[in-house]
Tab-separated table of C-alpha atoms in Angstrom:
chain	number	residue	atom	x	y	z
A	1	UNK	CA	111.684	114.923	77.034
A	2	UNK	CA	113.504	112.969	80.064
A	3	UNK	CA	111.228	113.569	83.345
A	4	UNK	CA	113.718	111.510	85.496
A	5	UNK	CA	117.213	109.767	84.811
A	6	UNK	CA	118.970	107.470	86.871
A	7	UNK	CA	122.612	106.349	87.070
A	8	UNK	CA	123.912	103.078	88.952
A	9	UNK	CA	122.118	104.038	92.083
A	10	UNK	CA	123.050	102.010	94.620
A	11	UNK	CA	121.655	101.723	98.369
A	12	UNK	CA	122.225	99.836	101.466
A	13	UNK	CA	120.390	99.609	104.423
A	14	UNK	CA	121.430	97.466	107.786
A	15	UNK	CA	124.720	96.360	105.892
A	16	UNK	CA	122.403	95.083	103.454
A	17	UNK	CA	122.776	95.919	99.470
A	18	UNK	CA	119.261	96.433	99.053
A	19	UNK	CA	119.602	98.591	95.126
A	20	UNK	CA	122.345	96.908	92.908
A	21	UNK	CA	123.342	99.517	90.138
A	22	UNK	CA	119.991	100.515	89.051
A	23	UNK	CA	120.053	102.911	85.434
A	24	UNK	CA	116.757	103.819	83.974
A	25	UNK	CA	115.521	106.597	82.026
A	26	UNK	CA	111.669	107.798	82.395
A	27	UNK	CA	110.224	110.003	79.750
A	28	UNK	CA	107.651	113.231	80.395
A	29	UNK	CA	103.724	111.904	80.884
A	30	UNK	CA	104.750	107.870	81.128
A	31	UNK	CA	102.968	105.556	83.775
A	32	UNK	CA	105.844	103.687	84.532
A	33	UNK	CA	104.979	100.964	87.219
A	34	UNK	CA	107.636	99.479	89.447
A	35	UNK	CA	106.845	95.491	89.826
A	36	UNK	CA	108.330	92.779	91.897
A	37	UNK	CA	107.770	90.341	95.024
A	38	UNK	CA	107.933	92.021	98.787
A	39	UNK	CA	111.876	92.810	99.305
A	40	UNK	CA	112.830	93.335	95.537
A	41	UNK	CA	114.283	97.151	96.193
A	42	UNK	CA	110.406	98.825	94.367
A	43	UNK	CA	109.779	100.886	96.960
A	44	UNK	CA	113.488	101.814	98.396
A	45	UNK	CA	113.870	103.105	94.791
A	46	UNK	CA	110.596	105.356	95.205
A	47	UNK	CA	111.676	106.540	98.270
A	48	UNK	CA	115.436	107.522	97.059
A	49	UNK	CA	113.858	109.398	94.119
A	50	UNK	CA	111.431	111.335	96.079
A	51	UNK	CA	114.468	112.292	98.435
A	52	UNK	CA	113.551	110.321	101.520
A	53	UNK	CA	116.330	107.868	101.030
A	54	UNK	CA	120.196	109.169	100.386
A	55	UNK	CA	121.650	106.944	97.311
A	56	UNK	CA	124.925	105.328	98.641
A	57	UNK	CA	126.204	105.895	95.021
A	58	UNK	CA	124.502	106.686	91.597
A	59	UNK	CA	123.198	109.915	90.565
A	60	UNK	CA	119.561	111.195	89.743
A	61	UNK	CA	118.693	114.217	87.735
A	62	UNK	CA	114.755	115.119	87.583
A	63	UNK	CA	113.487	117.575	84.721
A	64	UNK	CA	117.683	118.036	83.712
A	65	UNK	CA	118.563	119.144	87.581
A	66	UNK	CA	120.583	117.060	89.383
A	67	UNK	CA	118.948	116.489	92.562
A	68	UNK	CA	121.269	113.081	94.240
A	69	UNK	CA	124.452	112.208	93.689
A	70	UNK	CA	125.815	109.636	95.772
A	71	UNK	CA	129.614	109.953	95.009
A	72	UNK	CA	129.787	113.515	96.058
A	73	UNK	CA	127.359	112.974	99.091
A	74	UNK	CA	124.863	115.594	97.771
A	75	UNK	CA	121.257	115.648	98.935
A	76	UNK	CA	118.886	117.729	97.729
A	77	UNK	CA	115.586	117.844	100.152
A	78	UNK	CA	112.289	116.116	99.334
A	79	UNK	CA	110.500	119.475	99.486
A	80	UNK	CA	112.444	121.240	96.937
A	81	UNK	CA	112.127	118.021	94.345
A	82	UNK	CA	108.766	119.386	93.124
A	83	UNK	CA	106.951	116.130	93.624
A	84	UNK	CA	103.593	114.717	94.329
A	85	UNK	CA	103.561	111.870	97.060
A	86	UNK	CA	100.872	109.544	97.943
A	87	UNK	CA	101.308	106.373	100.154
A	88	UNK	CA	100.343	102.913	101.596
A	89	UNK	CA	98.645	104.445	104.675
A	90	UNK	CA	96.639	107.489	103.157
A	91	UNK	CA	98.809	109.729	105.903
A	92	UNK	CA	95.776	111.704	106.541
A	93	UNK	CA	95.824	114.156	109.060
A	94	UNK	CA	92.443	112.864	111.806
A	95	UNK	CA	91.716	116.385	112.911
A	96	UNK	CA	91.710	118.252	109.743
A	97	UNK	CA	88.721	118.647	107.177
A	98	UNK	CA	89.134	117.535	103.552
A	99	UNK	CA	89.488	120.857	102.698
A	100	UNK	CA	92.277	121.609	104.847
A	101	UNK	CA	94.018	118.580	104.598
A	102	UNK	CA	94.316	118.808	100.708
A	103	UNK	CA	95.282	122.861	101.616
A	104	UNK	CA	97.921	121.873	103.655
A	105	UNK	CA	100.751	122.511	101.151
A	106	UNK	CA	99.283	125.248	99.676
A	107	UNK	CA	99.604	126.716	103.142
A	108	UNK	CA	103.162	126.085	103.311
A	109	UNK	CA	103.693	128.104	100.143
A	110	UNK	CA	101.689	130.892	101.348
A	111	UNK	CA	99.877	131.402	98.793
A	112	UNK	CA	96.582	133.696	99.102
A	113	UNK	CA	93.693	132.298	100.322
A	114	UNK	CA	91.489	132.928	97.336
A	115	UNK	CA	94.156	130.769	94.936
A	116	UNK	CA	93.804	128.027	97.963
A	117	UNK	CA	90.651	128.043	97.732
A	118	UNK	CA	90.133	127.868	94.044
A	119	UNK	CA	93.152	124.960	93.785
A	120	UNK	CA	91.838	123.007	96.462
A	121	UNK	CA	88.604	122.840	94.521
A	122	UNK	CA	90.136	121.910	91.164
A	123	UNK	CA	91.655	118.672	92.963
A	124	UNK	CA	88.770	117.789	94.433
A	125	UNK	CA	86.749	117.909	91.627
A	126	UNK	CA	89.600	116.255	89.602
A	127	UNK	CA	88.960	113.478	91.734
A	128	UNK	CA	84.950	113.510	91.823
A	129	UNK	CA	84.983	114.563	95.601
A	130	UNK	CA	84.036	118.261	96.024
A	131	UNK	CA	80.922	116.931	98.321
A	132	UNK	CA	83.360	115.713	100.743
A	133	UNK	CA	85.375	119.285	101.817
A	134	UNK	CA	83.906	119.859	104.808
A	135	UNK	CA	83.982	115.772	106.180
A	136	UNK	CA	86.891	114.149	108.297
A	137	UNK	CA	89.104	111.446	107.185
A	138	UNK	CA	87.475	109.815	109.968
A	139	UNK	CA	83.930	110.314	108.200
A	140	UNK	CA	85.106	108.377	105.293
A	141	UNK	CA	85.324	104.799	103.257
A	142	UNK	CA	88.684	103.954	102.427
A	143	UNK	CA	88.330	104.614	98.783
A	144	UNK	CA	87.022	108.007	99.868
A	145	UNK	CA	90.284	108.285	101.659
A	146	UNK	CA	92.072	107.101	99.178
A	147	UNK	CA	91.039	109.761	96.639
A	148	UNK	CA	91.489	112.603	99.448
A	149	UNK	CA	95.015	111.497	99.330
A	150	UNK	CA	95.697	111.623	95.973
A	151	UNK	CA	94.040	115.553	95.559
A	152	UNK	CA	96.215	116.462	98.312
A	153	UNK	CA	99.169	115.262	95.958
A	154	UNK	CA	98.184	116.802	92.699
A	155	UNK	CA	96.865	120.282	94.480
A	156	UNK	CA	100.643	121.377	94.120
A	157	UNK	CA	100.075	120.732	89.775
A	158	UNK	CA	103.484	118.579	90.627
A	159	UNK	CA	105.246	117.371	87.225
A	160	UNK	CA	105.893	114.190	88.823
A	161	UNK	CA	103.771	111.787	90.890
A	162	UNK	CA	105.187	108.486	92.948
A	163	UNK	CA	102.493	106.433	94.939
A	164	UNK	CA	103.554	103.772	96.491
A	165	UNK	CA	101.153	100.386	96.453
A	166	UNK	CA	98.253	103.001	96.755
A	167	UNK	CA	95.150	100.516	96.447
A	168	UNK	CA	96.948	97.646	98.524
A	169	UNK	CA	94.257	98.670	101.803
A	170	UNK	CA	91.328	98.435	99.257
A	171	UNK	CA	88.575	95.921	98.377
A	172	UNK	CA	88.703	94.108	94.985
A	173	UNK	CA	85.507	96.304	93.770
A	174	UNK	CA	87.119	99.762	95.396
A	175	UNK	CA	90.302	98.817	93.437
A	176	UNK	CA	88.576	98.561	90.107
A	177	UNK	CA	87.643	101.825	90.292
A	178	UNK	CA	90.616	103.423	91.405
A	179	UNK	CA	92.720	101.928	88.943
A	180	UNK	CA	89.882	103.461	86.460
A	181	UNK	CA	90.410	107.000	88.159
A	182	UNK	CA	94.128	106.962	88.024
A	183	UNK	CA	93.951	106.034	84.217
A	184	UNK	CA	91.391	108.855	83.583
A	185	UNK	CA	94.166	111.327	85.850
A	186	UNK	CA	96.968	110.099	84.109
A	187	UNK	CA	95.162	110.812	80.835
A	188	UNK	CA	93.713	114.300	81.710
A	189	UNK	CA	96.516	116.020	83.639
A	190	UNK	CA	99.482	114.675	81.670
A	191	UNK	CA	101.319	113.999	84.570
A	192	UNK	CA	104.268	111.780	84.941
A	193	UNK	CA	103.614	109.299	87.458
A	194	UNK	CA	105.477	106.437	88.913
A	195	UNK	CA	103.827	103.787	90.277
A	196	UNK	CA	105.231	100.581	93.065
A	197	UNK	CA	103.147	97.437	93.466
A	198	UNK	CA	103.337	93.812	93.425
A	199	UNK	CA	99.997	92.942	91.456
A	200	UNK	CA	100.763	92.474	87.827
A	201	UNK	CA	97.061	93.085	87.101
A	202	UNK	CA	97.667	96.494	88.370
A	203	UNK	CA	100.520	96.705	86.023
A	204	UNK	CA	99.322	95.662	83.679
A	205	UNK	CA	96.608	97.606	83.142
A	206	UNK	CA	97.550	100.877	84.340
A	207	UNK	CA	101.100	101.592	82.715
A	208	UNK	CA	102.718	102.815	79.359
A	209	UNK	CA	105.638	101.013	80.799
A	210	UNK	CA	106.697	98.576	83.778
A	211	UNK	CA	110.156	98.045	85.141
A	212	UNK	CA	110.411	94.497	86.602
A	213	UNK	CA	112.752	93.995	89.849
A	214	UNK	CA	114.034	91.119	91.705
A	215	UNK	CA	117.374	91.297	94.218
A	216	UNK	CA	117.742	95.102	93.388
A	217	UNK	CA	118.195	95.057	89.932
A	218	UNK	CA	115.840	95.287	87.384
A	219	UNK	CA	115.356	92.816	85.403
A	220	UNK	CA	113.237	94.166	82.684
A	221	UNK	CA	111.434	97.469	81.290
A	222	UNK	CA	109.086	97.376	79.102
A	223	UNK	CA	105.778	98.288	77.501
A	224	UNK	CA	102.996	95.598	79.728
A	225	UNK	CA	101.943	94.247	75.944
A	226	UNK	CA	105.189	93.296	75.328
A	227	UNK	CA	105.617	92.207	78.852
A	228	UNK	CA	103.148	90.306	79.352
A	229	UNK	CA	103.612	88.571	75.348
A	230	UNK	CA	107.883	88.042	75.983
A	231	UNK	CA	108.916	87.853	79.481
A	232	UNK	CA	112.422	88.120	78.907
A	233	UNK	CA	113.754	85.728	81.531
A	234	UNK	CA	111.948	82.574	83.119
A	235	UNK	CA	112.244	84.157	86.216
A	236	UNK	CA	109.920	87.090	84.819
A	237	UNK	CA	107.973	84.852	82.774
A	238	UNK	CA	107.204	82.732	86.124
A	239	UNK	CA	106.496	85.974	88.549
A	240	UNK	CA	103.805	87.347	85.639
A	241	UNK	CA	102.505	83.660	85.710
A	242	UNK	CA	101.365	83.848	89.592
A	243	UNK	CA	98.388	85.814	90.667
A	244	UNK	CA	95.465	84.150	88.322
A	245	UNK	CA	97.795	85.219	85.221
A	246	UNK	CA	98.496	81.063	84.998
A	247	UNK	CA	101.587	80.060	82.905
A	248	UNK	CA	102.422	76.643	81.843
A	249	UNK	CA	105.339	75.268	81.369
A	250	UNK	CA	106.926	72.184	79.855
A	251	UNK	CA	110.923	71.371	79.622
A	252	UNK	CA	111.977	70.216	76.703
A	253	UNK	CA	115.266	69.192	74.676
A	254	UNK	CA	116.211	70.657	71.154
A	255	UNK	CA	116.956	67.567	68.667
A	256	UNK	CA	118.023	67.783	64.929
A	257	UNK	CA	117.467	65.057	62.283
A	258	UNK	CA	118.242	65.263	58.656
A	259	UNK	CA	118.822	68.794	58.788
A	260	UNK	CA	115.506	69.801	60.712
A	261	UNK	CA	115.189	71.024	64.062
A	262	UNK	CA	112.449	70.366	66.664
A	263	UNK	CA	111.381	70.756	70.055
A	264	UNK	CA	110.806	67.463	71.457
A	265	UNK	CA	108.650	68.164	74.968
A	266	UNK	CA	106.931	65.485	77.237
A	267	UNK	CA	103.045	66.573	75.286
A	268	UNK	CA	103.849	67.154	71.503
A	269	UNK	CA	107.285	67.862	69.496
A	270	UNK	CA	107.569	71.139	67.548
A	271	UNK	CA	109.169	71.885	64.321
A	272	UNK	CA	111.909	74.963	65.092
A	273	UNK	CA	113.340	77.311	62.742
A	274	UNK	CA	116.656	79.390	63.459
A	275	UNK	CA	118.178	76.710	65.386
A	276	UNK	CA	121.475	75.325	64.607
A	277	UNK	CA	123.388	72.132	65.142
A	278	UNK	CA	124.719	74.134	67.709
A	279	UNK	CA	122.063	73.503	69.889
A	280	UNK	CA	121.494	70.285	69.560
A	281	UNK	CA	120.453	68.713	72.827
A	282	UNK	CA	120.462	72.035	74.899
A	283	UNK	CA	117.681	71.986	76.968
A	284	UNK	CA	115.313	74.158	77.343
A	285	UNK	CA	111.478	75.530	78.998
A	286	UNK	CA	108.622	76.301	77.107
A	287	UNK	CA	105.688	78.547	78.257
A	288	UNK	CA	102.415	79.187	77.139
A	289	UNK	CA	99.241	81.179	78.416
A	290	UNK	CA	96.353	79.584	78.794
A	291	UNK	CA	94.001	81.703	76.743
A	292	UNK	CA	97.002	80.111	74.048
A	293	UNK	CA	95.597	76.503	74.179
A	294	UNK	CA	92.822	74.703	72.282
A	295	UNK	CA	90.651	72.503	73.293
A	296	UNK	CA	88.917	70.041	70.990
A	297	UNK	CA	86.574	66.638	71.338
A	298	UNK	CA	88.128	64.855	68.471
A	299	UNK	CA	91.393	64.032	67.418
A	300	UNK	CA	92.782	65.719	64.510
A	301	UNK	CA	96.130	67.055	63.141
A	302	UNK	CA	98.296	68.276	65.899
A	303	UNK	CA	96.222	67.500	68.325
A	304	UNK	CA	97.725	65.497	71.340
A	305	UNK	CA	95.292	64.146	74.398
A	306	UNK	CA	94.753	65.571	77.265
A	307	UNK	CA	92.162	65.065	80.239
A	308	UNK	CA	90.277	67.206	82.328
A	309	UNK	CA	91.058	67.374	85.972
A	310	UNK	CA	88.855	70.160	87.220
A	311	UNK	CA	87.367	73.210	86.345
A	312	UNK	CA	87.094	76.720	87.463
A	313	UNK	CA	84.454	78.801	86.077
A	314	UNK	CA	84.614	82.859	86.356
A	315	UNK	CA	81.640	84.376	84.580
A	316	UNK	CA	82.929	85.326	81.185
A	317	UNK	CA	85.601	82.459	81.088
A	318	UNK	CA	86.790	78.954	82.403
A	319	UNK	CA	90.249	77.840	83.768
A	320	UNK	CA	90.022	74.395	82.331
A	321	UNK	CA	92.954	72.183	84.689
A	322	UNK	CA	94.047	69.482	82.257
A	323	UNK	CA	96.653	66.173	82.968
A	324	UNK	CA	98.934	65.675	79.717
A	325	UNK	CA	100.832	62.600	80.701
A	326	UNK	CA	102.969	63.746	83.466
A	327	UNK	CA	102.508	67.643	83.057
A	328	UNK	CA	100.000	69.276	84.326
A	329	UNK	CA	98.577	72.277	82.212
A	330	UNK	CA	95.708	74.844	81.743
A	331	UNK	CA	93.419	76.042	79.413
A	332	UNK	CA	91.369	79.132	79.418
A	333	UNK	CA	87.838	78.985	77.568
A	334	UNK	CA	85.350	82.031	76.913
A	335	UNK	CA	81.985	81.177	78.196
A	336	UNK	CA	80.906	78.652	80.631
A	337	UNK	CA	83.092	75.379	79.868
A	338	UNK	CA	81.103	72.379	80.933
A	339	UNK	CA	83.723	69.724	80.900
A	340	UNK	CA	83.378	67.018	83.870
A	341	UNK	CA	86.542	66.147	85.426
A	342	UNK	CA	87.933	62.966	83.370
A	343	UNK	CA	86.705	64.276	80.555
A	344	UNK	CA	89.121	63.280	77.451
A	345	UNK	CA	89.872	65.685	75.000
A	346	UNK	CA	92.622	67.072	72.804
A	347	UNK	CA	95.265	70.228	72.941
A	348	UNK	CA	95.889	72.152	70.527
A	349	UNK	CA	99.473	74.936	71.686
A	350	UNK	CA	99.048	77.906	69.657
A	351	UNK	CA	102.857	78.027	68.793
A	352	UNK	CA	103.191	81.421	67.136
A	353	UNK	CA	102.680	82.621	71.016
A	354	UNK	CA	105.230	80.315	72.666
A	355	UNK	CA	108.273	81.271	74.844
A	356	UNK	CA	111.044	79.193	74.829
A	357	UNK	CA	113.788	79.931	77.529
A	358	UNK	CA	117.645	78.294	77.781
A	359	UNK	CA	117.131	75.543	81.022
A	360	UNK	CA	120.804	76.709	82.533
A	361	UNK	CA	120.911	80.976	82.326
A	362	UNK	CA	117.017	81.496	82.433
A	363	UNK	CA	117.277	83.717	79.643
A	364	UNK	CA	114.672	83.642	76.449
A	365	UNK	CA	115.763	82.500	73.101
A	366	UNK	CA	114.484	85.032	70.998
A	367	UNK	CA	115.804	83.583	67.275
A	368	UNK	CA	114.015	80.167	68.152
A	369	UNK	CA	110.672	80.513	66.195
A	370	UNK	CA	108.047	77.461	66.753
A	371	UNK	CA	106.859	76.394	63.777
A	372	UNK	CA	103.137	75.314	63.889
A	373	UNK	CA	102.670	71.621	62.332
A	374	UNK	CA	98.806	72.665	61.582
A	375	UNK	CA	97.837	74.711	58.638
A	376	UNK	CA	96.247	77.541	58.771
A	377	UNK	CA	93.235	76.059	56.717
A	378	UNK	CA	93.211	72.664	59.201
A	379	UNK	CA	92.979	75.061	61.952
A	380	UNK	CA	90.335	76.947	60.839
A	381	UNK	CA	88.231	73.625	60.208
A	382	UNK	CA	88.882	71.832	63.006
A	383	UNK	CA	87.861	74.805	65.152
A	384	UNK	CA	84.234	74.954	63.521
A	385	UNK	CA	83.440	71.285	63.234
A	386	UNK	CA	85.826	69.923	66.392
A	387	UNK	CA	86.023	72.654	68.915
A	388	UNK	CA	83.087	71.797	71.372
């Protein structure tokens, strides 16, 4: 069942075109995260859907109901949207309890005090907080804080819930946890929930689905496997590639001889298949993960040389910096990799899990399939006697 639909919504603010045309459709109970750098149009979006932005154009229907349409100048207000909001800044009121803060729209409602009372406590145990009813905002951590905000937005049982960069004011350890809790709410209460941030960790890990954003469009939606496995533009591919998700790249030319097509790049050349003479000569990028490349002391089929230019150990795994000629690549390694830096080696690309993008339009070139040039049966070997 459609939770939310939207049609070519379009906003501008300060004679700027800040959403281009944006359609998407978000089904009952997803996690859909909206992703993209500062400026992309995430959070206008939020704030149009939840009714505290007017959509110059466009239309948005939530639960079947129209609620915006931009043509006709209609408007309906945030209040009567039947959503759950929870922001940046917590929003707290400083001289109100727990308690009464998270009562607050029960108030509004009028409902009786005994239902208050019994809904108030629901939340707060929802979010492993009862303790705290009787403390001020002021009393408490910022993870404490952050959880009062959140009961205050699911007290109403709203069918939808938007936060917007929620764990942003958080330490790394408070936003482990969180993330865990809003998981384990998601889960429990069924609840649709949209979610803005910039950390593709975050969504990553939270969502059944993320929508991807740059200049006010979005660029792709998807489930965060698949996201994270296919960018479908370079421009994606690169953005999921920054904050300790590393992505190499290498540019690279397609060539065809005698009726076979390969990937010739500056490291290692790859056999192609569902290439044409067509492209012959188009040029193109290649990227692959880290955790995608092999690392072994001994040459072997395949295998081209590399050298190790420094290394960054993590606890459970290495970022191993390597220097292929001119291009500069990593690896990722499980354990505790102790490779000095000009330590020679050899690469191994696990091709089955390459991307290969067109140079010119950015966009990925999804009938190109990299063939590997290493059995299955070499593979296997030279992993047990040559991988270190």
């Amino acid at each position: 069942m459609t939770a939310i639909e939207l049609n070519n919504i379009q906003v501008r603010l300060q004679q700027k075109q800040v959403l281009n045309g944006i359609d998407l459709v978000i089904e009952q109970g997803d996690f859909i995260t909206f992703l993209g750098p500062s400026g992309c149009g995430k959070t206008t979006l939020l704030r149009t859907i939840a009714g505290l932005q007017r959509a110059d154009a466009g239309s948005i229907r939530i639960g079947g109901r129209e609620v915006a349409n931009g043509e006709r100048a209609y408007h309906m207000e945030p209040s009567k949207r039947g959503l759950g909001l929870v922001f940046q800044s917590y929003a707290l009121w400083p001289h109100m309890t727990v308690f009464e803060n998270v009562a607050f729209g029960l108030q509004v409602r009028r409902m009786s005090k005994a239902d208050i009372k019994r809904s108030v406590q629901a939340a707060l145990e929802n979010m492993r907080i009862p303790e705290l009813a009787g403390r001020y905002p002021g009393e408490l951590s910022g993870g404490q804080q952050q959880r009062v905000a959140i009961a205050r937005a699911i007290v109403t049982q709203p069918e939808i819930l938007l936060l917007d960069e929620p764990l942003s004011n958080l330490d790394a350890k408070l936003r482990v946890e969180m993330r865990a809790e809003l998981k384990r709410l998601h889960q429990e209460l069924h609840t649709t929930i949209i979610y803005v941030t910039h950390d593709q960790q975050e969504a990553l890990s939270l969502s059944t689905r993320v929508a991807v954003f740059f200049g006010g469009r979005i660029v792709q939606t998807d489930k965060p496997r698949q996201l994270y496995k296919h960018p479908a533009t370079l421009q994606v591919a690169d953005f999921i590639g920054n904050s300790g998700l590393y992505m190499n790249r290498l540019d690279g030319v397609i060539a065809h001889h005698g009726g076979r097509a390969s990937l010739k790049t500056s490291v290692t050349a790859i056999p192609l298949e569902g290439c044409g003479p067509e492209a012959n000569d188009k040029k193109v990028v290649v990227t692959i993960k880290p955790e995608e490349i092999r690392l072994f002391e001994q040459q072997g089929p395949g295998l081209f040389p590399v050298t190790v230019e420094a290394i960054f150990p993590s606890g459970s795994e290495t970022l191993v910096q390597l220097r292929a000629g001119a291009a500069a690549m990593a690896a990722r390694v499980m354990g505790d990799a102790d490779y000095e830096p000009g330590t020679a080696l050899y690469a191994d690309l696990r091709k089955e899990h390459m991307n290969i993008y067109d140079e010119r339009t950015g966009a990925r070139l999804e009938k190109l399939i990299p063939q590997s040039n290493l059995s299955e049966e070499s593979h296997h070997e030279n992993r047990l006697t040559l991988s270190r």
